[in-house]
Every structure is written in C-alpha cells, then in structure tokens.
C-alpha positions as a Python dict, from the first residue, in 0.01 Angstrom:
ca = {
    (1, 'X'): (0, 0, 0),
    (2, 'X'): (180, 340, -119),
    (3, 'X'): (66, 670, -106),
    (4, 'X'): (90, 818, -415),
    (5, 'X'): (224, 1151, -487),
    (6, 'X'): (295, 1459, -733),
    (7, 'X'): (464, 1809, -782),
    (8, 'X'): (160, 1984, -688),
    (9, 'X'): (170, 1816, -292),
    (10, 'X'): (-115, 1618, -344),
    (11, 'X'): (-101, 1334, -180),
    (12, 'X'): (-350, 1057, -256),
    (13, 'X'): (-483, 671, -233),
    (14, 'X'): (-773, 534, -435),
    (15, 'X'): (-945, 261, -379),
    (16, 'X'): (-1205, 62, -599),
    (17, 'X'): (-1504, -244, -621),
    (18, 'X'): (-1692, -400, -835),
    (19, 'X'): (-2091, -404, -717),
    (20, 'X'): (-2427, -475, -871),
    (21, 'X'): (-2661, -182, -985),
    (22, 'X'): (-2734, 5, -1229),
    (23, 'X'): (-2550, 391, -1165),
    (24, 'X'): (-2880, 546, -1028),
    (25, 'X'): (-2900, 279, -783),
    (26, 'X'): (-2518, 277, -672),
    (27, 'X'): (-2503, 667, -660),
    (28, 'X'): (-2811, 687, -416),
    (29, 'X'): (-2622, 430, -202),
    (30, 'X'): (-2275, 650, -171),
    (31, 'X'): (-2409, 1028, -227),
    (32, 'X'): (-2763, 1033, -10),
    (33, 'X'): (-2771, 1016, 335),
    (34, 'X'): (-3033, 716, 307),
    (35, 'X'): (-2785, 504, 123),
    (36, 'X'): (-2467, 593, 297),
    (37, 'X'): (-2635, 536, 654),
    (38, 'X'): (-2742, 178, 536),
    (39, 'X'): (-2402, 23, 503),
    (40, 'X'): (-2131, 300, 636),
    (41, 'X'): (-2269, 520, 907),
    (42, 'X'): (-2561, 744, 1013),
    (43, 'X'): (-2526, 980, 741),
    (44, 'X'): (-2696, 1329, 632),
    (45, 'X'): (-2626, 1460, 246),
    (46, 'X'): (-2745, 1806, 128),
    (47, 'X'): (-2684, 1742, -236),
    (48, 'X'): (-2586, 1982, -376),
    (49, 'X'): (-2210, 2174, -423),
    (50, 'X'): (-2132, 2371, -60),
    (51, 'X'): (-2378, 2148, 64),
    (52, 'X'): (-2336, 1986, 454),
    (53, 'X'): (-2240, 1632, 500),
    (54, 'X'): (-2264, 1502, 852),
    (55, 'X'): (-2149, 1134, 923),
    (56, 'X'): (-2242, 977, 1330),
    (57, 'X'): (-1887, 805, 1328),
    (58, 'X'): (-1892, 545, 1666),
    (59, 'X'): (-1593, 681, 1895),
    (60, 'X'): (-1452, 471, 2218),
    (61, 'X'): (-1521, 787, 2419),
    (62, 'X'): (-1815, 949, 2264),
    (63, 'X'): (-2075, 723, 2164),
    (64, 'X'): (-2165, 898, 1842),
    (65, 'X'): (-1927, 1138, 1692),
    (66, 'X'): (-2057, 1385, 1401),
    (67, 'X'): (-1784, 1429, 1153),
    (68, 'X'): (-1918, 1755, 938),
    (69, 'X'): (-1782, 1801, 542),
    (70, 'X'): (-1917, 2025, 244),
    (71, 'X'): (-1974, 1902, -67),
    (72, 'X'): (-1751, 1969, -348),
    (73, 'X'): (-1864, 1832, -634),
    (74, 'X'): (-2203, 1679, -697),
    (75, 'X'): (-2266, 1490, -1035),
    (76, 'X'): (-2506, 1257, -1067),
    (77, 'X'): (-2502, 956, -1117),
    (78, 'X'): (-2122, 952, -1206),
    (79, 'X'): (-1921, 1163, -977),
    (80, 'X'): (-1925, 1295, -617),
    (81, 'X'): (-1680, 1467, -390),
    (82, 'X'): (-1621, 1582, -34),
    (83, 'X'): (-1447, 1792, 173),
    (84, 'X'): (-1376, 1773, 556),
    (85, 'X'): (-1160, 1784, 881),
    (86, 'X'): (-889, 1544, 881),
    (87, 'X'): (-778, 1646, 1246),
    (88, 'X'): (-633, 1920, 1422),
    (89, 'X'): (-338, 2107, 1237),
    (90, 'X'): (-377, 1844, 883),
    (91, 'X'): (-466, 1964, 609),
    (92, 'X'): (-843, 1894, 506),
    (93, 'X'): (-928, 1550, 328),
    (94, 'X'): (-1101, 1544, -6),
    (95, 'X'): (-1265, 1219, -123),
    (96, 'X'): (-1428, 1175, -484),
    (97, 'X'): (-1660, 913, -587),
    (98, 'X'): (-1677, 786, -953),
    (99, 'X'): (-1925, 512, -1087),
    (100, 'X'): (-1848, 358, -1401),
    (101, 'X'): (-2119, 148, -1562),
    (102, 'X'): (-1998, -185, -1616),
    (103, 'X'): (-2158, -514, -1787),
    (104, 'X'): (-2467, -737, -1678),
    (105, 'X'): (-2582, -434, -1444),
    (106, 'X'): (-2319, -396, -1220),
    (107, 'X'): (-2091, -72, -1180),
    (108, 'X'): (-1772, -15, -1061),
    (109, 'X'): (-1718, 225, -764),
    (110, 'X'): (-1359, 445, -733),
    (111, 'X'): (-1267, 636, -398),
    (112, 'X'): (-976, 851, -393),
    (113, 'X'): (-872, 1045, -79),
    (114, 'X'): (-577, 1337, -159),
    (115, 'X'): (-483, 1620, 26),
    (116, 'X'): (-160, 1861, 26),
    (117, 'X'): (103, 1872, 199),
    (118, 'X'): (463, 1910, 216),
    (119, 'X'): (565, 1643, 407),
    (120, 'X'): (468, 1291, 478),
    (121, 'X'): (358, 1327, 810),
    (122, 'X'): (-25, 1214, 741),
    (123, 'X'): (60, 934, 541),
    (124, 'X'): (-6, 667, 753),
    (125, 'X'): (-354, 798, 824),
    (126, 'X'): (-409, 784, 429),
    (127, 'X'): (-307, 384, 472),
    (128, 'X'): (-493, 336, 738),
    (129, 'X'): (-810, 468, 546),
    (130, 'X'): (-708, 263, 247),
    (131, 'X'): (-703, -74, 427),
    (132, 'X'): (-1016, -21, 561),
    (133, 'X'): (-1204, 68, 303),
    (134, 'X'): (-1205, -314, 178),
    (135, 'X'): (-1425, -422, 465),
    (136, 'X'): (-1666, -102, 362),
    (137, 'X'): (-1734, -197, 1),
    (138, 'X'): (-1785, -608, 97),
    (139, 'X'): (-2100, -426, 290),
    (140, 'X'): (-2185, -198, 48),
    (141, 'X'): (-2183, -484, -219),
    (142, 'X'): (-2439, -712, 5),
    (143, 'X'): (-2661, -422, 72),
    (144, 'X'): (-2667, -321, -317),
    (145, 'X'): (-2736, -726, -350),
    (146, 'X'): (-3014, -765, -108),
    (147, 'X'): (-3144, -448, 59),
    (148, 'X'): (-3123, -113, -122),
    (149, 'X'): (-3367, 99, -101),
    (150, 'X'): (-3556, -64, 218),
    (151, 'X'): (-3573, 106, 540),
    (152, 'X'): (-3314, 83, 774),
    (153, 'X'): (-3131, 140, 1083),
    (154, 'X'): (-2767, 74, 1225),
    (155, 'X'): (-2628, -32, 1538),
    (156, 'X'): (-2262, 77, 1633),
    (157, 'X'): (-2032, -21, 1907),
    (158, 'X'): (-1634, 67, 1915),
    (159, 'X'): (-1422, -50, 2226),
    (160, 'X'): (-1018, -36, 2276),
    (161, 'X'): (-901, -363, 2376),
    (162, 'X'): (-522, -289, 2334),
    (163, 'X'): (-222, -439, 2168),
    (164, 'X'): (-265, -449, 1813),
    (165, 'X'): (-536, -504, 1547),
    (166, 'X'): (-468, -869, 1548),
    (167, 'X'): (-521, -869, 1957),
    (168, 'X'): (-836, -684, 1933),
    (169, 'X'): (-964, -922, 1654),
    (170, 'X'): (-860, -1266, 1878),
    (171, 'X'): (-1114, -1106, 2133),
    (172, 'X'): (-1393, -963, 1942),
    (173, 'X'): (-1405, -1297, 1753),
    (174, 'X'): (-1386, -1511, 2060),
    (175, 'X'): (-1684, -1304, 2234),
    (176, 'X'): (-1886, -1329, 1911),
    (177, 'X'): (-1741, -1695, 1895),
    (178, 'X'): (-1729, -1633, 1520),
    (179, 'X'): (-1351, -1681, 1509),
    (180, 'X'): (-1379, -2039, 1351),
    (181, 'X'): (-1644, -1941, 1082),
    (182, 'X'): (-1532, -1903, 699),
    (183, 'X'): (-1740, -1784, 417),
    (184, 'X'): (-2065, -2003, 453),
    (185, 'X'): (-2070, -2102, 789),
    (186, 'X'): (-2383, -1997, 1024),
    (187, 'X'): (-2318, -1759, 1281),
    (188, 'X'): (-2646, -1814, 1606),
    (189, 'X'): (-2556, -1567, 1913),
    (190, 'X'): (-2652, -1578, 2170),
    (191, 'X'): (-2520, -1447, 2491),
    (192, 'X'): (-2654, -1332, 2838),
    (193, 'X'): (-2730, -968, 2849),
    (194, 'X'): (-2636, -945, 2483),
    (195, 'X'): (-2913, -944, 2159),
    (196, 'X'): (-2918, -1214, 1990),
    (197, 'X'): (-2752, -1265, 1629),
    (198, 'X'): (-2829, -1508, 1351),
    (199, 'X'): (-2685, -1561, 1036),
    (200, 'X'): (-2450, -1681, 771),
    (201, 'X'): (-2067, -1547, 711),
    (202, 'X'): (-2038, -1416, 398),
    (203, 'X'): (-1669, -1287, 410),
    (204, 'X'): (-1405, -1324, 616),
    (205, 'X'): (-1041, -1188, 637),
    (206, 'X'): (-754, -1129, 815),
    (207, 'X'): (-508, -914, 681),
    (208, 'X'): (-427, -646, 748),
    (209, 'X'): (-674, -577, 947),
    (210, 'X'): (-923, -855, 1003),
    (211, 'X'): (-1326, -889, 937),
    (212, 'X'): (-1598, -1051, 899),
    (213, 'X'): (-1913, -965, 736),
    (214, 'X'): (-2263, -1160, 784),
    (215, 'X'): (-2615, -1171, 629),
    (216, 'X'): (-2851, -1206, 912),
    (217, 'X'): (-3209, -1311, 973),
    (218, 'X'): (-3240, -1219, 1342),
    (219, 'X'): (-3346, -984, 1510),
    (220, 'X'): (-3430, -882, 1159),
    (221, 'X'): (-3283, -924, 801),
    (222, 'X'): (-2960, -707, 764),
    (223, 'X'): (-2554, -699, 760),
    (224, 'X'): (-2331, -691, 1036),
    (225, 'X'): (-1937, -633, 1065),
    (226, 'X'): (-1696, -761, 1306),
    (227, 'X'): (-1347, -604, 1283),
    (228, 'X'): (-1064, -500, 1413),
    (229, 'X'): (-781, -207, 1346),
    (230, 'X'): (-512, 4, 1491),
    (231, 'X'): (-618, 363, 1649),
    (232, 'X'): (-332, 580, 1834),
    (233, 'X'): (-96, 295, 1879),
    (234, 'X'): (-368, 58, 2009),
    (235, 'X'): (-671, -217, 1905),
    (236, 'X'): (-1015, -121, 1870),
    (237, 'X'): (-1290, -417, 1806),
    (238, 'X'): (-1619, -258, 1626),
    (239, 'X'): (-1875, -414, 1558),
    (240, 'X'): (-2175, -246, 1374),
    (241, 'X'): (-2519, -386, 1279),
    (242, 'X'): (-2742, -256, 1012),
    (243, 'X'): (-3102, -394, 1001),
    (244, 'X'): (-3383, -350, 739),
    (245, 'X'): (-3755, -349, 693),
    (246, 'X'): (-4040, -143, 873),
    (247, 'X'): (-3901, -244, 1224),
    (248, 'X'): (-3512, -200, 1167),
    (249, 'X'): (-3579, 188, 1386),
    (250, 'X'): (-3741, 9, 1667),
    (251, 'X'): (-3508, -298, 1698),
    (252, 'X'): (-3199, -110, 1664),
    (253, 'X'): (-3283, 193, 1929),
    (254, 'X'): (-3385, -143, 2134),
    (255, 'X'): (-3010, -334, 2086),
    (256, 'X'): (-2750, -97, 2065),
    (257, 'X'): (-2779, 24, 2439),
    (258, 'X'): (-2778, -370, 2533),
    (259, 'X'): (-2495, -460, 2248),
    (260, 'X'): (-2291, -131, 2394),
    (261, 'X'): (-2269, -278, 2755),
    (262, 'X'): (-2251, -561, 2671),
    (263, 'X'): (-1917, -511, 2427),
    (264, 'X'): (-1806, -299, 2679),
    (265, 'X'): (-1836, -508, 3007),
    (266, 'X'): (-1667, -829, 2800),
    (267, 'X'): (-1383, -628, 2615),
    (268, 'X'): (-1324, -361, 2822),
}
C-alpha cells in the first residue's frame, strides 16, 4: 500500500469495487444520506455543491461522533466529492466518488482520498483509510445485493481492547465466537445480556486488518461487521449492525444500548 504523490503536494490513495446496480441505484447508495447510513454510518447529504455532509462516526469515548464536510462536487449519477476535517493542524481531506457502468448491471465504484502537503507526516492515516475501506465496500456490495432501497437502521459499538489489530480481533471474535467461521458457515448468538444474532458469514479476512461480514435473519434481516484495526498505537474491536424493513428503527434503538454494555463489560 503506497501513497501516491505529485509536484503539486497532493497526496492521494484510491481505492475501488466491483458491485451490482445500475448507476442510479449505486449513486443513491454513496451520495444520499439514506444510502450511505445503510451500510457506512448514520449519514446526512445536502446534495448539492457547498452542501453539509454530517457522518455519526462510533468513537470509544463518545458514543456517536458527528464528523461535518461540504460538498464539493455533486454529479449525478457519475461523480461525487467531499471535503472535511482530517484532524487538528492536517490539512483537510477530499474524497471523490466515480461510478463507471460496467456489464450485466453492475458498476464499478472508485474512492480517492488526496490532500496537500509538504511532508509525509499524514501518510499513515491515508493507509490506514485505504485498508479499511475493503471491509466497507464487501457491505456496500451485500446491501446493493439484497437491501437497497428498504428502510433501515444501524447499530454501532467501538471498544479499545489494546495491543494491536490482530489482539483486538482474537477477542472480538472469541466473544462473538465467530472466530472459527469461513465464508458459509452460520453464525447463532446468543449471549446473556447481549441481543441475539443469527446468520451466515459471507466474508471473512484477516489481513491487514481482520473482518468478517454476515447476512442475518435475526433480530431482523440485515448486515453486520466484526473487525478489528489500529487507532493511536492501540486495538479497537467494532462491531456495527445494520437492520432492514419497517421495524429496523425500533429494533436497533432497542439493541445498541444492550450490544454497547454488553461489548463494553466483555472487552473492556
């Protein structure tokens, strides 16, 4: 993984997927706030260039953090772009979307993150974002499969466990007791004091930073992803839960608090 580079200081990764859908469909999953919140985060889009974009990132210490960005190009259903904070005294992050219509409905999706600067001081944040983004697009390739367009709602938990990503991963996967699954295998949770979870693994990896994603049928139909990555020179487990249909609002404003203590009391 390399951060590329050029004369002007911009300095840039780019990551891409294949997924099904046509380009209306994909482009209402990564520039609305409706798609985005149904396989990223809790996310609000004014479309429109200068227009706000606010995504409810989970944070170890605040339980929902509102990162805040402005739209910077807005093209539909082909190109989109952002704006926003990377952190105090960097530069500010731009990402821009690109959909590319591909054969037998199916399009493929391009992100590329750049910003200037002179040195290479925020390149490892620019790695970091590019490894996860892999974990990202295997749930935003499910949800364009099975669930786009329906209602839904997302549950979010982030704990540090410490040591490294690998660490974190060895416990999240041992609480979930998913750490013996591969693609295929049924996942059926069920914990005291925790919701339960039922489903089927449909990917699972572990490098460089481990995950696995599942299609569930309980408490509802939906995704969830287990994973595990490196934050200020520790692990962090996260686990996040999106659920569809009519009740996904209900079910999820019922789980999270139960899923946070839960996550908390066994990781923590």
């Amino acid at each position: 993984m390399t951060v590329a580079s050029d004369p002007s200081g911009r300095r840039s990764i780019q990551v891409e997927v294949e997924v099904p859908g046509t380009p209306e469909e994909v482009w209402e999953a990564i520039a609305t706030g409706p798609g985005v919140s149904s396989w990223f985060c809790p996310t609000e889009v004014e479309g429109r260039v200068g227009g706000v974009v606010k995504c409810r990132a989970p944070h170890h210490e605040v339980p929902k953090m509102e990162e805040v960005g402005r739209v910077t190009r807005f093209d539909p259903p082909r190109r989109f772009a952002t704006e926003s904070p990377f952190g105090p005294d960097a530069p500010a992050l731009a990402a821009e979307w690109t959909i590319e219509p591909q054969a037998g409905g199916r399009c493929l999706v391009r992100v590329e993150h750049h910003l200037f600067a002179e040195t290479d001081a925020w390149d490892g944040q620019l790695e970091n974002i590019e490894m996860g983004w892999p974990a990202w697009f295997t749930v935003l390739g499910l949800y364009l499969a099975h669930f786009r367009r329906r209602p839904s709602a997302a549950v979010q938990t982030l704990v540090p466990v410490g040591g490294s990503a690998s660490e974190a991963w060895d416990a999240l996967s041992r609480a979930l007791d998913c750490g013996g699954l591969s693609s295929g295998g049924g996942l059926d949770f069920e914990r005291p004091g925790a919701p339960r979870l039922r489903g089927v693994v449909e990917k699972t990896v572990s490098e460089p930073w481990p995950y696995t994603v599942f299609r569930l049928d309980r408490p509802a139909p939906g995704l969830a992803i287990a994973a595990a990555f490196a934050m200020g020179g520790q692990g962090m487990a996260h686990l996040t839960i999106f659920l569809f249909g009519g009740d996904a609002a209900s079910l999820a404003a019922r789980d999270e608090p139960r899923w946070r203590e839960w996550i908390g009391r066994v990781l923590g």
